[in-house]
Coordinates of C-alpha atoms in Angstrom, one line a residue:
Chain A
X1 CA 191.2 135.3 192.6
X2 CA 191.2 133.8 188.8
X3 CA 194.8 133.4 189.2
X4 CA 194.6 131.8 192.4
X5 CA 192.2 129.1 191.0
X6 CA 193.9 128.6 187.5
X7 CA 196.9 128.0 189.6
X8 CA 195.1 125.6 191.5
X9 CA 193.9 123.9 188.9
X10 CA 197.0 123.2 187.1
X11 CA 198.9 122.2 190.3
X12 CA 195.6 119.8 190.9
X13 CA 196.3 118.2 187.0
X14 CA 199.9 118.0 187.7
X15 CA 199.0 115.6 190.7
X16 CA 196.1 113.8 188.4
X17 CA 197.1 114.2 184.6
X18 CA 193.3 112.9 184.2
X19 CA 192.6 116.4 184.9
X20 CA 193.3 118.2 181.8
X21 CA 190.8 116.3 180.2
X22 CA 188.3 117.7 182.6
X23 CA 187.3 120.2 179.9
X24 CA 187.4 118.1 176.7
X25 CA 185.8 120.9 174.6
X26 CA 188.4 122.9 175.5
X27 CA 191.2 120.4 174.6
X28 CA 189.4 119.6 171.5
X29 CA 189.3 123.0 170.7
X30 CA 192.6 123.8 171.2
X31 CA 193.9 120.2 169.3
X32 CA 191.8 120.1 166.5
X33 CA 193.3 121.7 164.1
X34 CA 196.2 119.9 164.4
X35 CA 195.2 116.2 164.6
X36 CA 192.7 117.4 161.5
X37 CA 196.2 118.8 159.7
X38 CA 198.5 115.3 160.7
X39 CA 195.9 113.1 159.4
X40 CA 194.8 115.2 156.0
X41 CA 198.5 115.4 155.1
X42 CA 198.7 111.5 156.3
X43 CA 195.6 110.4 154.1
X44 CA 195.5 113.4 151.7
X45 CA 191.5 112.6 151.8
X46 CA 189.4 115.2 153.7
X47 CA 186.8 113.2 154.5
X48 CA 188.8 110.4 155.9
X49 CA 190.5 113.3 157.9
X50 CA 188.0 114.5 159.5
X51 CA 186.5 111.0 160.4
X52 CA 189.3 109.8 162.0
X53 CA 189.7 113.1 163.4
X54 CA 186.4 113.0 165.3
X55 CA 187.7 109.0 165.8
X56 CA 191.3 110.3 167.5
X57 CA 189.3 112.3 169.6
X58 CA 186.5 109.6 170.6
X59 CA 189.1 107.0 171.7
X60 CA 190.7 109.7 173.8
X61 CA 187.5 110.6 175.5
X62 CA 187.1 107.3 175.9
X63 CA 190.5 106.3 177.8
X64 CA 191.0 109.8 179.3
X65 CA 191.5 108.5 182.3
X66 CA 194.6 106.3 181.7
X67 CA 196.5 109.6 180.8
X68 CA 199.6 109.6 183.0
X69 CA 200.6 112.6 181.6
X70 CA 204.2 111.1 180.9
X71 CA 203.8 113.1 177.9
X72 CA 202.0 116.4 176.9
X73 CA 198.6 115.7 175.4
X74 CA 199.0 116.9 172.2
X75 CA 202.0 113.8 172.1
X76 CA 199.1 111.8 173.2
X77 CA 196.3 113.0 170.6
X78 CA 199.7 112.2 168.0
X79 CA 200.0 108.9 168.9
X80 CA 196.5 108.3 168.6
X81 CA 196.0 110.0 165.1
X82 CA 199.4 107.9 164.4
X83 CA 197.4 104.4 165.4
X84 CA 194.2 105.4 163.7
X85 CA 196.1 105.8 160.4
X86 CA 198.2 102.6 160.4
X87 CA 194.5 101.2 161.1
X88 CA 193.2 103.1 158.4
X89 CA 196.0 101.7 155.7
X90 CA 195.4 98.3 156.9
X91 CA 191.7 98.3 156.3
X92 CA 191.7 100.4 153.1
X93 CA 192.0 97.6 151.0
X94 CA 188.3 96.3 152.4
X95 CA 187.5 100.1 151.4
X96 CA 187.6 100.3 147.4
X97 CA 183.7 101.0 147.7
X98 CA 183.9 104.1 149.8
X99 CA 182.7 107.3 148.4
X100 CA 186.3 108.9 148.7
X101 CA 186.2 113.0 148.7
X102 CA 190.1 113.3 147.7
X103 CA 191.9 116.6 148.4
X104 CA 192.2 118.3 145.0
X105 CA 195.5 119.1 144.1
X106 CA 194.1 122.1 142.7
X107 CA 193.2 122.9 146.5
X108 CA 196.7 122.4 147.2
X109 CA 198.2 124.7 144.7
X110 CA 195.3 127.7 145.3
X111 CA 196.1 128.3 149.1
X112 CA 196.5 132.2 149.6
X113 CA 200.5 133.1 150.5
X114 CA 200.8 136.7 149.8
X115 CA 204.1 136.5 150.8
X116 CA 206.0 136.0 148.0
X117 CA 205.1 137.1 144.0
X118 CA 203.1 135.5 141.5
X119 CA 206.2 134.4 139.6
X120 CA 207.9 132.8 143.1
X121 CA 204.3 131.3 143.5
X122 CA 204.2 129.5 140.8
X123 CA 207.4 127.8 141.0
X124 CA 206.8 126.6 144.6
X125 CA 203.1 125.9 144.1
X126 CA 205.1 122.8 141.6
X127 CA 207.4 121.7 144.4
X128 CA 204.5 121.8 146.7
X129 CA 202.5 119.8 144.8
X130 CA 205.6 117.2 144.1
X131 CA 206.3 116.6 147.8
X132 CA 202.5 116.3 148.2
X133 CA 202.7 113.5 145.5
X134 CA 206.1 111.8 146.7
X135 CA 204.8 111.9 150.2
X136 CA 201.6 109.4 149.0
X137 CA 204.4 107.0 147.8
X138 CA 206.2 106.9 151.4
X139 CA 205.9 103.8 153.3
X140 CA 203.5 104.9 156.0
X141 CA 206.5 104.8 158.9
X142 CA 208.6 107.1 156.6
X143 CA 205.4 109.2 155.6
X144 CA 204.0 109.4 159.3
X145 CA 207.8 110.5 160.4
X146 CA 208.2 113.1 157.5
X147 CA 204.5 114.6 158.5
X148 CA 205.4 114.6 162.2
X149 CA 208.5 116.5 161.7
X150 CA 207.8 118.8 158.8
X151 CA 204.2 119.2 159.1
X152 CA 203.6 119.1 162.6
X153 CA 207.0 120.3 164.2
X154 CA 207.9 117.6 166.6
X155 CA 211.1 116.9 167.8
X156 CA 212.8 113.6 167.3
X157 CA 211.8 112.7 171.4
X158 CA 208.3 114.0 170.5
X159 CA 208.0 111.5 167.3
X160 CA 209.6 108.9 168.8
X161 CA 207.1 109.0 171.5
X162 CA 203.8 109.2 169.2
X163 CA 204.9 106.6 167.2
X164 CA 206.3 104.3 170.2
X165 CA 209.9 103.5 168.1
X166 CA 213.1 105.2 169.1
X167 CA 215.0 108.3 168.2
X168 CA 217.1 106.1 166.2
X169 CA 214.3 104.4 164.2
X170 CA 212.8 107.9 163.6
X171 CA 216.2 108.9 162.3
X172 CA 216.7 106.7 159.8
X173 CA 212.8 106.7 158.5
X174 CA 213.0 110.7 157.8
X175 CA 216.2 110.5 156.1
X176 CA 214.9 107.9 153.8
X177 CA 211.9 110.2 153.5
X178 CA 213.7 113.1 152.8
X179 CA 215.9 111.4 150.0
X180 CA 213.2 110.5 147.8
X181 CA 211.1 113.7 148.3
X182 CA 214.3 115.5 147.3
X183 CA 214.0 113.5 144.1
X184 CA 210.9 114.5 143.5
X185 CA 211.1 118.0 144.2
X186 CA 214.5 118.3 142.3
X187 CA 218.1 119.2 143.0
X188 CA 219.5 122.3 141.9
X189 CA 223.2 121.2 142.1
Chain B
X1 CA 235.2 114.2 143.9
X2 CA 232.7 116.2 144.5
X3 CA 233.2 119.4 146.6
X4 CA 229.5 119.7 148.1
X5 CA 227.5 118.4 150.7
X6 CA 226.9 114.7 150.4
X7 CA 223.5 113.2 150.4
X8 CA 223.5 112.5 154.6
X9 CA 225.1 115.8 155.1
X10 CA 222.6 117.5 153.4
X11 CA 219.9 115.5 155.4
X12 CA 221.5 116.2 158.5
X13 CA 221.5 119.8 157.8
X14 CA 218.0 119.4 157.0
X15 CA 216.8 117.7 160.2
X16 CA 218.9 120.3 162.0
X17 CA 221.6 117.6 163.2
X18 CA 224.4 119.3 161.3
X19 CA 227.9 118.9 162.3
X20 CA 230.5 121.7 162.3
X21 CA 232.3 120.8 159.3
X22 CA 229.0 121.0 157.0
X23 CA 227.5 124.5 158.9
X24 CA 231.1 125.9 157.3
X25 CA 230.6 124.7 154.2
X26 CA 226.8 126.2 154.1
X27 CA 228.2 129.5 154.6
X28 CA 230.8 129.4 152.3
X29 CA 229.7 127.4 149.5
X30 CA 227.1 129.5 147.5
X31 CA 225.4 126.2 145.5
X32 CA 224.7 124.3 148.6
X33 CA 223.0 126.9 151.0
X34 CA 221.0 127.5 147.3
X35 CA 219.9 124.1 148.0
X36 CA 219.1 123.9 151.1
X37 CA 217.0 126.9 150.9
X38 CA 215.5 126.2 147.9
X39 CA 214.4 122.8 149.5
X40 CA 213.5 124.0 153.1
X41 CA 211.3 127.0 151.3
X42 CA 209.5 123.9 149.9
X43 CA 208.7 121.9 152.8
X44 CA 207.7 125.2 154.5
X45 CA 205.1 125.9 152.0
X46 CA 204.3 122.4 151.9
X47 CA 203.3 123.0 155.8
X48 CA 201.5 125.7 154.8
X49 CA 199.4 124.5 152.4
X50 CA 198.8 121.4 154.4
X51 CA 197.6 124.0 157.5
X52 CA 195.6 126.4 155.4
X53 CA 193.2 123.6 154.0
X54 CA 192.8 121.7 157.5
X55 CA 192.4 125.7 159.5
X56 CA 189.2 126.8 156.8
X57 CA 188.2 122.8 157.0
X58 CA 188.2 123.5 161.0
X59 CA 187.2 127.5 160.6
X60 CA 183.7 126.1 158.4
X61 CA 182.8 122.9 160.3
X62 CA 183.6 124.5 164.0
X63 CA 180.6 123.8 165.0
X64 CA 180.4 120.4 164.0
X65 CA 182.1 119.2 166.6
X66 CA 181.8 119.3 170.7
X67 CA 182.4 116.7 173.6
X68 CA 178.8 115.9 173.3
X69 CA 178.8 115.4 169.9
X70 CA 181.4 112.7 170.4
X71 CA 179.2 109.1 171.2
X72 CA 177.6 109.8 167.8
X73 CA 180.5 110.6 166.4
X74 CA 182.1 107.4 167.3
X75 CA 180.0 105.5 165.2
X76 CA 180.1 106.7 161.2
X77 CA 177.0 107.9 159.5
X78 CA 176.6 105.2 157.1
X79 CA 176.6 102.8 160.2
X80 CA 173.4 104.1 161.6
X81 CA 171.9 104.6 158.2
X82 CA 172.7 100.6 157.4
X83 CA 171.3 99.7 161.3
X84 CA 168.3 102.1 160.7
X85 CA 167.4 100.3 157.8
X86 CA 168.1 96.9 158.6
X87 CA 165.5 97.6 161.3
X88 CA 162.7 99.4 159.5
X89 CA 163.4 96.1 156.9
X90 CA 162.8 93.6 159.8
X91 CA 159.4 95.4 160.4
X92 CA 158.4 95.9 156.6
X93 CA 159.3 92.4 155.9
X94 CA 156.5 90.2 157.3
X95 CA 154.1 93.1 156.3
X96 CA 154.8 93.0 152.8
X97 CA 154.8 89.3 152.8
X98 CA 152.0 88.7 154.2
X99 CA 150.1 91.6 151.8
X100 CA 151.3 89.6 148.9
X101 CA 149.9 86.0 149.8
X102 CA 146.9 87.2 152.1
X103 CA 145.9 84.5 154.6
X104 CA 142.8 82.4 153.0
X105 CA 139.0 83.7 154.3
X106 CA 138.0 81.6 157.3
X107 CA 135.8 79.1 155.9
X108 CA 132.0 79.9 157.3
X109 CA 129.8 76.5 156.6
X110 CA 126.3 76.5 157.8
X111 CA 125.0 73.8 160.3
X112 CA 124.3 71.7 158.1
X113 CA 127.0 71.2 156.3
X114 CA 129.1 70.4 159.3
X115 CA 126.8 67.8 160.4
X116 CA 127.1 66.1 156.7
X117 CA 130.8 66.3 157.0
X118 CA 130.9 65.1 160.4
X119 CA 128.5 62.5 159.4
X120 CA 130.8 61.4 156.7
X121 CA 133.9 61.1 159.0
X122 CA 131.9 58.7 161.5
X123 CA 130.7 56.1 158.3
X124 CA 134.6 55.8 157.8
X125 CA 135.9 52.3 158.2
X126 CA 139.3 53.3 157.9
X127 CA 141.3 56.7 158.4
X128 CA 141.4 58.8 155.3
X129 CA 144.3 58.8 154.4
X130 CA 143.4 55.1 153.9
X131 CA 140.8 54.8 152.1
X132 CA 142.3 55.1 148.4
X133 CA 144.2 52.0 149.4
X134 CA 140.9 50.3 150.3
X135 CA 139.5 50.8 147.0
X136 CA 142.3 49.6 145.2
X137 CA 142.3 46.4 147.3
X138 CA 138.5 46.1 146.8
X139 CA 138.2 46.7 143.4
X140 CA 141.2 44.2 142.9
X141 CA 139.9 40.8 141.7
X142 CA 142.4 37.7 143.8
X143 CA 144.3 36.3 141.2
X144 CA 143.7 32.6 143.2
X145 CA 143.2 31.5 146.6
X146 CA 146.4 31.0 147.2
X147 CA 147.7 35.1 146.6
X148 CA 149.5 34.3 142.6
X149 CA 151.7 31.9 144.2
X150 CA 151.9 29.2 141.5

């Protein structure tokens, strides 16, 4: 019977894409880790973060109902975190008095991977904290395609998309971003 | 000339758009699969880091945040704090004024007194505002009949 209806339900949102905003706890639960993640790594400020987090997720309350579902939602929360921080760099200079609660890079270097040994650690705990730095001197399009790809896992369609450029555009950003973070994170060669 | 990757091939193996020739040379060149794995063990850990903090952000402030919760959330905490006390200032304001220059007493004059100054208005020849004119004209002796014109 719970099939039945889940399987209604989807084949109703596939006819109205509107529809999978019906629940918009649920989609905020399931999203909000990721928006949060994209725009901390974007900002590197957690307060900013989470404000334009609970901002992403306002505005696509707010125009729910234009979604044609031409792309998956979470390509449409992107490209809504991706407006709301070219906003966000374009206002900051009006910002300078804002109590600003910076990531630490000490938060950075103390996250928990038992993975690999306290010697290994160490060494990539540096190069972490190096592309953490490099990434702040991106230009935003090169930073926002680097986080997209890196960070979040999109493919080049799926960055392309959020981003409203094309594939080619999105090519040539991350390679540029990818030189100078190499730079900063060192060549072995 | 060198006999590794170039730059753009080493980005293209990177962004997984590799081409034959440089997949064979990952696998047989020692130095540059070093490389590569020493750089993509970076940006994994990077990703890691990055998801840690934002899932014990999320995992702490979980509750924070709900559909409902949203309209306020739209607008920023220090927005309402500046609106709320803009308001509560446009109501303090004329309070506080007025407390610092109180309004002079009503002025409570017996009967009399009105009836003397009411008296005092009627015996006025001219308006008020006049009558220091008057008594400089009155007081004022004509230099000659014909005004000081000589």
């Amino acid at each position: 019977m719970k099939a039945s209806t889940t399987t209604g339900l989807i084949a109703l949102s596939m006819e109205n894409p509107a529809l999978e905003f019906e629940d918009f706890d649920r989609v905020m639960k399931q999203h909000r880790t990721r928006v949060l993640r994209f725009l901390l790594a974007s900002v590197g400020d957690m307060d900013v973060a989470e404000s334009l987090t609970q901002d992403c997720f306002w505005n696509a309350y707010k125009s729910r109902k234009t979604f044609r579902g031409e792309c998956s939602v979470n390509t449409w929360l992107m490209r809504i975190a991706v407006n709301l921080v070219r906003n966000h760099f374009r206002s900051r200079r009006i910002q300078f008095w804002r109590k600003v609660e910076r990531v630490n890079p000490e938060q950075i270097h103390d996250w928990a991977d038992r993975t690999i040994s306290p010697e290994e650690r160490a060494a990539v705990k540096e190069q972490v904290q190096a592309i953490w730095e490099s990434a702040k001197t991106l230009s935003p399009k090169q930073r926002t395609v680097f986080i997209l790809r890196f960070v979040e896992d999109l493919d080049f369609p799926e960055i392309a998309q959020s981003m409203g450029v094309t594939e080619s555009t999105v090519h040539v950003h991350l390679c540029r971003a990818l030189r100078q973070i190499r730079k900063s994170v060192g060549k072995r060669k | 000339m060198s006999h590794h990757l170039s730059e753009d091939q080493f980005e293209a193996c990177i962004i997984g758009r590799a081409g034959q020739h440089e997949l064979v040379h990952i696998n047989e060149c020692p130095e540059c699969r070093a490389e590569l794995e020493h750089f993509r063990k970076a940006l994994s850990m990077f990703r890691s880091a990055v998801a840690d903090i934002a899932e014990e952000h999320v995992a702490v402030h979980s509750s924070d945040i709900s559909a409902s919760s949203l309209s306020s959330a739209g607008i920023p905490a220090w927005r309402w704090a500046l609106a709320v006390t803009a308001f509560v200032a446009a109501i303090m304001l004329p309070i506080v004024v007025s407390r610092t220059n109180p309004p002079k007493p009503a002025e409570h004059l017996s009967p009399e007194a009105v009836m003397e100054r009411l008296n005092r208005h009627l015996s006025r020849t001219v308006p008020a505002p006049m009558e220091p004119m008057m008594s400089l004209i009155s007081s004022e002796p004509f230099a000659n009949e014909s005004g000081g014109v000589q």
